[in-house]
Amino acid sequence: MVAPVLALAGFMGSGKTSVGRALAESHGYEFVDLDDVVVADAGMSVERMFAERGEREFRQLELAALRRILRRDPTPSTLVLALGGGTPSTAEARELLASGCTTVWLCVDEQVAWERSQGTTRPLAQDRASFRALAKERRAVYASVADWAVDTAGLDIPRIAARLAALLPRPLPNTVTPAEWQAEVRGADCVSHIWGGPGRGGLLTQWSQELWAQGRRAVVLTDTNIVQCRRRELKQLAGLEAIGEHGVVVLPAGETSKTLDSARTCWDTLAKQRVHRDDVLVVVGGGVVGDLGGFVAATYLRGLPLWQIPTSVVAQVDSSVGGKVAVNLDYGKNLVGTFYQPQRVLVDPAYLITLPDAEVRNGLGEVLKYALLMGEGLLEHLE
Ligand SMILES: NC(=O)c1ccc[n+]([C@@H]2O[C@H](COP(=O)([O-])OP(=O)(O)OC[C@H]3O[C@@H](n4cnc5c(N)ncnc54)[C@H](O)[C@@H]3O)[C@@H](O)[C@H]2O)c1
């Protein structure tokens, strides 16, 4: 389920206010900048508050404002909220965000953030060394609170806003949104159930809870890029406090991971974890981990239940559903493999908001290929 408030977190200069305003305006949502609320409450500027009352008191006021906004009656249902750079630094604020918001971290390079902050009176952007140290400290904070981490490098404000639109809490009246859908693909000895549509990703939490209730476990296979973008979700899925414990296998992103060595790493982890035939391998990622994870699931204990959560266009439109699984050899791609249907596939376009543009184009090329092969219907739809 999507939380009713979309909160934007990130370091100073990451574009929280501009993106939030653009997003809210283009979709008719309410926009609130938390700093503005604190300034109004205190009756003085952030700079003056820091100078006269100190950061601690500022954080208390900020927390009170956040609580008031999120616990408003009636609960806000169409609100985009730009947080302050340091808002998530207190445990209380993180708890509030976790319970009442979908939180997006707008990631910005520290040097870019410094350049954007020059010429402003921001109290924490006056000294280069302490700015750098603060940026490092805050990264860990944002990573712990964010449901989504979006790399803003190379993207302008309208494009970031357009991507985040997929996460808006509720469609506007009179707008047509892609419907939720469900389908089945019949393999030789298994039927794949496929759930699709925006927001469907929320089903994962429900599925993993059902699994635990049955005394079964989910072991997650993913890559380094997905961990950056969806750390919180992966931890929840595997029932872990931190990634890095057994239960989540993280491979380096890219084609070089689609090897027998990587398969061995996965097999070893499953064996060390004493994974049982009733447990589930959940693959979250693009076609590379999808193909590799399918191969591992097909071979470990002669077949483990497999769920595919495709996060790239290629994986969503093609590789996650067809049942072809393989690894590469030095002599060529996909030389060792088999056919193995996932039990479940979850196709949520929201996953694509963190996908780099080049990968989106790459995937759309695949879609175009299918459209040309399939005839006019799909081509017209694409146009
Ligand atoms: N089995 C099949 O039927 C089938 C069909 C087509 C392609 N494939 C295989 O799929 C692979 C290509 O798939 P691909 O293009 O998804 O490659 P990929 O898995 O390497 O993903 C491309 C890049 O995007 C990143 N990424 C993926 N999702 C992301 C997200 N939501 N946010 C941020 N980054 C994200 C990945 O980390 C990677 O760096 C090839 O190995 C190809 O052989 C298989």
Coordinates of N, CA, C and O in Angstrom, one line a residue, residues 13 41 62 68 75 83 97 111 126 181 187 207 212 226 243 252 264-265 287 290 318 323 351 356 382:
G13 N 20.5 21.4 -1.2 CA 20.9 21.5 -2.6 C 20.4 20.3 -3.4 O 20.8 20.2 -4.6
D41 N 6.2 29.1 12.6 CA 6.0 28.8 14.0 C 6.9 29.6 14.9 O 6.4 30.1 16.0
E62 N 11.0 21.6 14.7 CA 10.8 20.9 13.4 C 10.0 19.6 13.6 O 9.1 19.3 12.9
R68 N 2.6 17.5 13.7 CA 1.3 18.2 13.4 C 0.8 17.9 12.0 O -0.3 17.6 11.8
T75 N -6.5 13.0 8.0 CA -5.2 12.7 7.5 C -5.0 13.2 6.1 O -5.9 13.0 5.3
L83 N 11.0 17.8 3.2 CA 11.6 17.8 4.6 C 12.8 18.8 4.6 O 13.4 19.1 3.6
L97 N 8.1 9.3 10.1 CA 8.2 9.2 8.6 C 7.9 7.7 8.2 O 7.2 7.5 7.3
Q111 N 29.8 17.5 -3.8 CA 30.4 18.6 -4.5 C 29.3 19.5 -5.1 O 29.3 20.7 -5.0
Q126 N 28.6 26.8 5.6 CA 29.6 27.9 5.6 C 31.0 27.4 5.6 O 31.9 28.1 5.1
W181 N -3.5 -5.4 -12.9 CA -3.9 -6.5 -13.7 C -3.2 -7.8 -13.1 O -2.3 -7.7 -12.3
G187 N 3.9 -23.0 -17.5 CA 5.1 -23.6 -17.9 C 4.8 -25.1 -18.0 O 3.7 -25.6 -17.8
W207 N 3.0 -10.7 1.2 CA 3.4 -12.0 0.9 C 4.5 -12.5 1.9 O 4.4 -13.6 2.3
W212 N 6.2 -15.9 6.6 CA 6.7 -16.1 8.0 C 5.6 -16.8 8.8 O 6.0 -17.6 9.6
I226 N 20.4 -2.0 -6.7 CA 19.1 -2.1 -6.1 C 19.1 -1.8 -4.6 O 18.3 -1.2 -4.0
I243 N 21.1 -5.0 6.0 CA 21.6 -5.8 4.8 C 23.1 -6.2 5.1 O 23.8 -5.4 5.8
P252 N 27.5 -7.8 -7.4 CA 27.9 -6.6 -8.1 C 26.9 -6.4 -9.3 O 26.6 -7.4 -10.0
R264 N 27.5 -20.1 -7.6 CA 28.1 -20.8 -6.5 C 27.9 -20.0 -5.2 O 27.6 -20.6 -4.1
T265 N 28.2 -18.7 -5.3 CA 28.0 -17.9 -4.1 C 26.6 -18.0 -3.6 O 26.4 -18.1 -2.4
G287 N 17.4 -8.0 -15.5 CA 17.5 -9.3 -16.1 C 18.7 -10.2 -15.7 O 18.6 -11.4 -15.7
G290 N 17.8 -11.7 -12.4 CA 16.6 -12.5 -12.8 C 17.0 -13.8 -13.4 O 16.6 -14.9 -13.0
D318 N 10.0 -8.7 -20.2 CA 10.5 -9.9 -20.9 C 11.1 -10.9 -20.0 O 10.4 -11.9 -19.7
G323 N 10.5 -17.7 -18.2 CA 11.0 -18.9 -17.6 C 12.3 -19.4 -18.2 O 12.8 -20.4 -17.8
Y351 N 8.9 0.8 -9.7 CA 10.3 0.4 -9.5 C 11.2 1.1 -10.5 O 12.4 1.3 -10.2
P356 N 18.3 4.2 -14.3 CA 18.9 5.3 -15.1 C 18.3 5.4 -16.5 O 17.8 4.4 -17.1
L382 N 1.8 2.3 -28.2 CA 3.1 2.9 -27.8 C 3.1 4.4 -28.3 O 3.6 5.3 -27.6

